[in-house]
Coordinates of C-alpha atoms in Angstrom, one line a residue:
X1 CA -183.2 4.1 23.9
X2 CA -184.0 2.3 26.9
X3 CA -186.7 2.5 28.9
X4 CA -185.5 1.1 33.1
X5 CA -188.2 -1.0 35.3
X6 CA -187.3 0.5 39.0
X7 CA -185.9 -3.4 41.0
X8 CA -187.6 -3.8 44.1
X9 CA -183.4 -4.5 45.3
X10 CA -182.5 -1.1 43.5
X11 CA -182.7 2.0 45.4
X12 CA -182.8 5.4 43.7
X13 CA -181.3 7.8 44.6
X14 CA -184.5 10.5 45.1
X15 CA -184.9 6.8 48.3
X16 CA -181.9 7.8 49.4
X17 CA -182.3 10.4 52.7
X18 CA -178.9 12.5 52.6
X19 CA -179.8 14.6 55.3
X20 CA -179.3 11.9 58.1
X21 CA -175.7 12.6 57.0
X22 CA -176.1 16.7 57.4
X23 CA -177.8 16.2 61.0
X24 CA -174.8 17.3 63.1
X25 CA -173.3 19.4 60.0
X26 CA -175.1 22.9 61.7
X27 CA -172.8 22.1 64.7
X28 CA -169.8 21.5 62.6
X29 CA -169.9 24.0 60.8
X30 CA -170.1 26.6 64.2
X31 CA -167.0 24.8 65.2
X32 CA -165.5 26.0 61.4
X33 CA -166.6 29.1 62.5
X34 CA -165.1 29.5 65.4
X35 CA -162.2 27.3 66.0
X36 CA -161.1 27.0 61.7
X37 CA -161.2 23.8 59.8
X38 CA -158.9 21.5 61.7
X39 CA -161.2 21.6 64.6
X40 CA -163.9 21.3 62.7
X41 CA -162.1 18.0 60.9
X42 CA -161.1 16.5 63.7
X43 CA -164.6 16.6 66.1
X44 CA -166.1 15.5 62.2
X45 CA -163.7 11.5 62.6
X46 CA -166.4 10.3 65.0
X47 CA -169.5 11.2 62.7
X48 CA -168.0 9.9 60.3
X49 CA -167.2 6.5 61.4
X50 CA -170.7 5.8 63.0
X51 CA -171.4 7.3 60.0
X52 CA -170.4 4.7 57.9
X53 CA -171.2 2.0 60.4
X54 CA -174.6 2.9 60.0
X55 CA -175.1 2.7 56.8
X56 CA -174.2 -1.1 55.3
X57 CA -175.3 0.2 52.1
X58 CA -173.1 3.9 51.3
X59 CA -170.6 1.4 53.2
X60 CA -170.5 -0.8 49.8
X61 CA -171.3 1.2 46.9
X62 CA -168.7 3.6 48.3
X63 CA -166.2 1.0 48.1
X64 CA -167.3 0.3 44.8
X65 CA -167.2 3.0 43.1
X66 CA -163.2 3.5 44.9
X67 CA -162.7 0.7 43.6
X68 CA -164.2 1.5 39.9
X69 CA -162.0 4.6 39.4
X70 CA -158.8 3.1 41.4
X71 CA -158.5 5.2 44.3
X72 CA -157.8 3.9 48.3
X73 CA -161.0 0.8 48.8
X74 CA -161.7 -0.4 51.9
X75 CA -162.8 1.3 55.4
X76 CA -160.6 3.9 56.1
X77 CA -160.6 4.5 51.4
X78 CA -164.9 4.7 52.3
X79 CA -164.2 7.1 54.9
X80 CA -161.3 9.2 53.0
X81 CA -164.7 9.5 50.7
X82 CA -167.4 10.7 53.5
X83 CA -165.3 12.6 54.2
X84 CA -164.4 14.7 51.3
X85 CA -168.5 14.5 50.8
X86 CA -168.7 16.6 54.3
X87 CA -165.8 19.3 53.0
X88 CA -167.9 19.4 50.3
X89 CA -171.2 20.4 52.6
X90 CA -169.3 22.8 54.8
X91 CA -168.0 24.1 51.6
X92 CA -171.6 25.0 50.5
X93 CA -172.0 26.5 53.9
X94 CA -169.9 28.9 53.7
X95 CA -170.3 29.5 50.8
X96 CA -173.9 31.0 51.1
X97 CA -172.7 32.2 54.8
X98 CA -170.7 35.0 53.5
X99 CA -167.9 33.1 54.7
X100 CA -166.1 30.8 51.5
X101 CA -162.6 32.7 50.0
X102 CA -163.6 33.2 46.2
X103 CA -159.3 33.2 46.0
X104 CA -159.1 30.0 46.2
X105 CA -161.4 29.5 43.1
X106 CA -159.8 28.6 39.6
X107 CA -162.2 29.0 36.7
X108 CA -161.7 27.6 32.9
X109 CA -163.2 27.2 30.0
X110 CA -165.9 29.9 30.2
X111 CA -165.1 32.4 28.1
X112 CA -167.6 30.7 25.7
X113 CA -170.3 31.4 28.4
X114 CA -169.1 34.8 29.0
X115 CA -169.2 36.0 25.0
X116 CA -173.3 34.2 25.6
X117 CA -173.9 36.6 27.8
X118 CA -172.4 39.4 26.4
X119 CA -175.2 38.8 23.5
X120 CA -178.1 38.6 25.6
X121 CA -178.3 34.3 24.9
X122 CA -178.8 31.3 27.1
X123 CA -177.4 28.5 27.2
X124 CA -177.5 23.9 28.5
X125 CA -175.9 23.1 30.9
X126 CA -174.8 19.8 32.4
X127 CA -173.9 19.0 35.7
X128 CA -173.2 16.1 37.6
X129 CA -173.2 14.9 40.9
X130 CA -168.7 15.1 41.3
X131 CA -167.9 18.3 43.4
X132 CA -169.5 20.9 44.7
X133 CA -172.5 22.4 42.5
X134 CA -173.4 25.2 44.0
X135 CA -169.7 27.4 43.8
X136 CA -171.6 27.4 39.9
X137 CA -174.9 28.3 41.5
X138 CA -173.4 31.4 43.5
X139 CA -171.0 32.3 41.1
X140 CA -174.2 33.8 39.5
X141 CA -173.8 36.1 42.7
X142 CA -170.8 37.2 41.4
X143 CA -171.0 37.5 37.5
X144 CA -172.6 40.6 36.5
X145 CA -175.6 39.5 33.4
X146 CA -175.1 35.8 34.7
X147 CA -178.3 33.9 35.0
X148 CA -179.2 30.8 35.6
X149 CA -181.5 28.0 36.7
X150 CA -180.9 24.4 38.5
X151 CA -183.6 22.2 37.8
X152 CA -183.4 20.0 40.7
X153 CA -185.3 16.6 43.0
X154 CA -184.6 17.9 46.5
X155 CA -187.7 16.6 48.0
X156 CA -185.2 14.0 50.5
X157 CA -183.1 16.4 51.2
X158 CA -185.6 18.9 52.7
X159 CA -183.9 19.6 55.8
X160 CA -180.2 20.5 54.6
X161 CA -181.7 22.7 52.1
X162 CA -183.7 25.0 54.9
X163 CA -180.0 25.2 56.6
X164 CA -178.6 26.6 54.0
X165 CA -182.3 28.7 52.9
X166 CA -181.1 30.4 56.2
X167 CA -177.9 30.9 55.5
X168 CA -178.9 32.2 53.0
X169 CA -182.4 33.0 51.2
X170 CA -180.4 33.6 48.2
X171 CA -179.7 30.0 48.2
X172 CA -183.4 28.7 47.3
X173 CA -184.0 31.6 44.0
X174 CA -182.6 30.0 41.7
X175 CA -184.0 26.2 41.6
X176 CA -186.8 24.3 39.5
X177 CA -188.4 22.1 41.6
X178 CA -188.9 19.4 39.0
X179 CA -189.4 15.4 38.3
X180 CA -190.8 15.5 35.1
X181 CA -189.7 17.2 31.9
X182 CA -193.8 18.2 29.9
X183 CA -194.8 20.6 27.9
X184 CA -195.9 23.3 30.2
X185 CA -191.6 22.6 31.7
X186 CA -189.6 23.2 29.2
X187 CA -191.5 26.1 27.5
X188 CA -190.6 28.0 30.8
X189 CA -187.1 26.6 29.4
X190 CA -187.2 27.5 26.4
X191 CA -188.2 31.5 27.5
X192 CA -185.3 31.7 30.6
X193 CA -183.2 30.5 27.4
X194 CA -184.1 33.2 25.7
X195 CA -183.4 35.3 27.5
X196 CA -180.0 34.7 28.3
X197 CA -180.4 32.6 31.0
X198 CA -178.6 29.2 31.3
X199 CA -180.6 26.6 32.6
X200 CA -178.2 23.6 34.5
X201 CA -179.9 20.0 34.5
X202 CA -177.8 17.1 35.8
X203 CA -176.9 14.8 33.6
X204 CA -175.7 12.2 35.8
X205 CA -178.8 11.7 37.7
X206 CA -181.7 8.5 36.3
X207 CA -185.0 11.2 36.0
X208 CA -187.5 10.4 38.9
X209 CA -190.4 8.2 37.2
X210 CA -191.3 4.6 36.5
X211 CA -189.8 3.9 33.7
X212 CA -186.6 6.4 33.3
X213 CA -185.3 6.6 29.8
X214 CA -182.0 5.7 29.6
X215 CA -178.8 5.2 27.4
X216 CA -176.0 3.2 28.2
X217 CA -172.4 4.5 28.2
X218 CA -169.5 3.1 29.5
X219 CA -167.9 5.3 32.9
X220 CA -165.1 3.8 34.5
X221 CA -165.0 0.3 32.9
X222 CA -168.8 -0.5 33.1
X223 CA -171.4 0.1 31.0
X224 CA -174.2 3.2 33.4
X225 CA -177.1 4.7 32.5
X226 CA -177.4 7.8 32.2
X227 CA -180.3 10.0 31.3
X228 CA -181.3 11.4 28.0
X229 CA -183.1 14.1 29.0
X230 CA -180.9 16.9 28.8
X231 CA -179.8 16.2 24.5
X232 CA -183.3 16.0 23.8
X233 CA -183.7 19.3 26.6
X234 CA -180.9 20.6 24.1
X235 CA -182.7 19.7 20.8
X236 CA -185.8 20.5 21.8
X237 CA -184.3 24.6 22.9
X238 CA -182.4 24.8 20.3
X239 CA -178.8 26.1 22.5
X240 CA -174.6 24.6 23.0
X241 CA -174.6 22.3 25.5
X242 CA -171.8 22.5 28.5
X243 CA -170.8 20.5 30.9
X244 CA -169.6 21.6 34.5
X245 CA -167.6 20.7 36.2
X246 CA -166.7 22.2 40.0
X247 CA -163.6 20.4 41.3
X248 CA -161.2 20.4 44.7
X249 CA -157.9 20.7 43.7
X250 CA -155.6 20.6 46.9
X251 CA -156.6 23.7 49.0
X252 CA -158.8 25.0 46.0
X253 CA -161.2 24.6 43.9
X254 CA -161.9 24.5 40.1
X255 CA -164.9 25.1 38.2
X256 CA -164.2 23.6 34.2
X257 CA -167.1 24.6 31.7
X258 CA -167.1 22.6 28.0
X259 CA -168.5 22.6 25.0
X260 CA -170.8 19.9 24.1
X261 CA -172.5 20.5 21.8
X262 CA -173.1 24.5 19.6
X263 CA -176.5 22.3 18.7
X264 CA -177.9 19.6 19.6
X265 CA -179.7 17.1 16.1
X266 CA -182.2 14.6 17.5
X267 CA -183.2 12.7 13.3
X268 CA -186.2 10.6 12.9
X269 CA -183.2 7.4 12.3
X270 CA -180.4 7.3 14.5
X271 CA -182.3 9.0 17.2
X272 CA -181.1 6.0 19.8
X273 CA -177.4 6.1 18.2
X274 CA -177.6 10.0 18.3
X275 CA -178.2 9.9 22.1
X276 CA -175.7 7.5 22.5
X277 CA -173.3 9.3 21.3
X278 CA -174.6 12.3 23.4
X279 CA -174.2 10.3 27.2
X280 CA -170.9 8.6 26.0
X281 CA -169.2 11.6 25.1
X282 CA -170.5 13.3 28.6
X283 CA -169.4 9.9 30.0
X284 CA -166.3 10.0 28.8
X285 CA -165.9 13.8 30.1
X286 CA -167.1 13.2 33.3
X287 CA -165.0 10.1 34.3
X288 CA -162.3 12.3 33.4
X289 CA -162.9 14.7 36.2
X290 CA -163.6 12.1 38.4
X291 CA -160.3 9.8 37.4
X292 CA -158.5 13.6 38.2
X293 CA -161.1 13.8 41.9
X294 CA -161.9 10.7 42.9
X295 CA -163.0 10.7 45.9
X296 CA -165.7 14.2 45.0
X297 CA -167.9 11.7 43.1
X298 CA -171.3 12.2 45.6
X299 CA -173.7 9.7 44.2
X300 CA -174.3 6.9 47.4
X301 CA -175.9 4.5 45.0
X302 CA -175.7 1.9 42.7
X303 CA -174.3 3.8 39.6
X304 CA -173.8 0.6 37.6
X305 CA -177.5 -0.8 38.1
X306 CA -179.3 -0.9 35.0
X307 CA -181.9 -2.8 35.2
X308 CA -183.4 -4.9 31.4
X309 CA -186.3 -2.3 29.7
X310 CA -189.5 -3.0 29.6
X311 CA -189.3 -5.6 26.1
X312 CA -192.9 -3.2 25.0
X313 CA -190.9 0.1 25.4
X314 CA -187.5 -1.3 24.1
X315 CA -187.0 1.9 21.9
X316 CA -188.4 5.7 22.1

């Protein structure tokens, strides 16, 4: 397991203000509510052109990702990529505005989780920035007994979260703001899982800290840095570990739940190898779903940039 130093030219994802992209979404949301989705898409075109032309870094990393995943690249490809991002944002607003059509959602692989709900037991769910995480959060409002806590770092998107809160205050109820998992946080999460709740943590963004602990795993043809926090947490909490993906398929969505481990054990000897194996298994599933929905990947930063680990902290 490595601890990474942040290089001056490598911008951390948390420094990217995603809310700047959604500055005009309130108007577009109104257009969609009054006139429908196609007028929304027509008005979205100039917004997309402005954003893509004004954000060369985002344009560059989008094009790089599209090349790796085998999707269409160039200006048209990047526009389609950001268009999918805007569609996902609109769906979040429709969802928390009470206007989302749940008949377009298929839930796959949920039976093991439903069984745990019946038994009053919780689990740890590893999510990603592929697709629409809010669908699984809102699903907790639709499924009796399903209680979800999502660990987030949203200070870079306060404007957007405030807008969602105005649509429905419940959009903020199951969020826990964290920058690092300390013993007090771990105790809170252990209590929640013990009460039969499900804790959701991102598996595809490195933690917001000076030297985050990561493992390198193959992803779309090149090693990328994945956080080890979810696997350490599953080991400490002594609970099953599931992966969760919610991606657009055609005109609807699919929410997939997949069991990664029934339990996670991290021995003193071979700890780094065990963490690398867990990160690799998750990265393989993430790649599978990314190839099924290539435009649904919304990590608009250099995901494959991983600085050299600090020599003094090469292993932990």
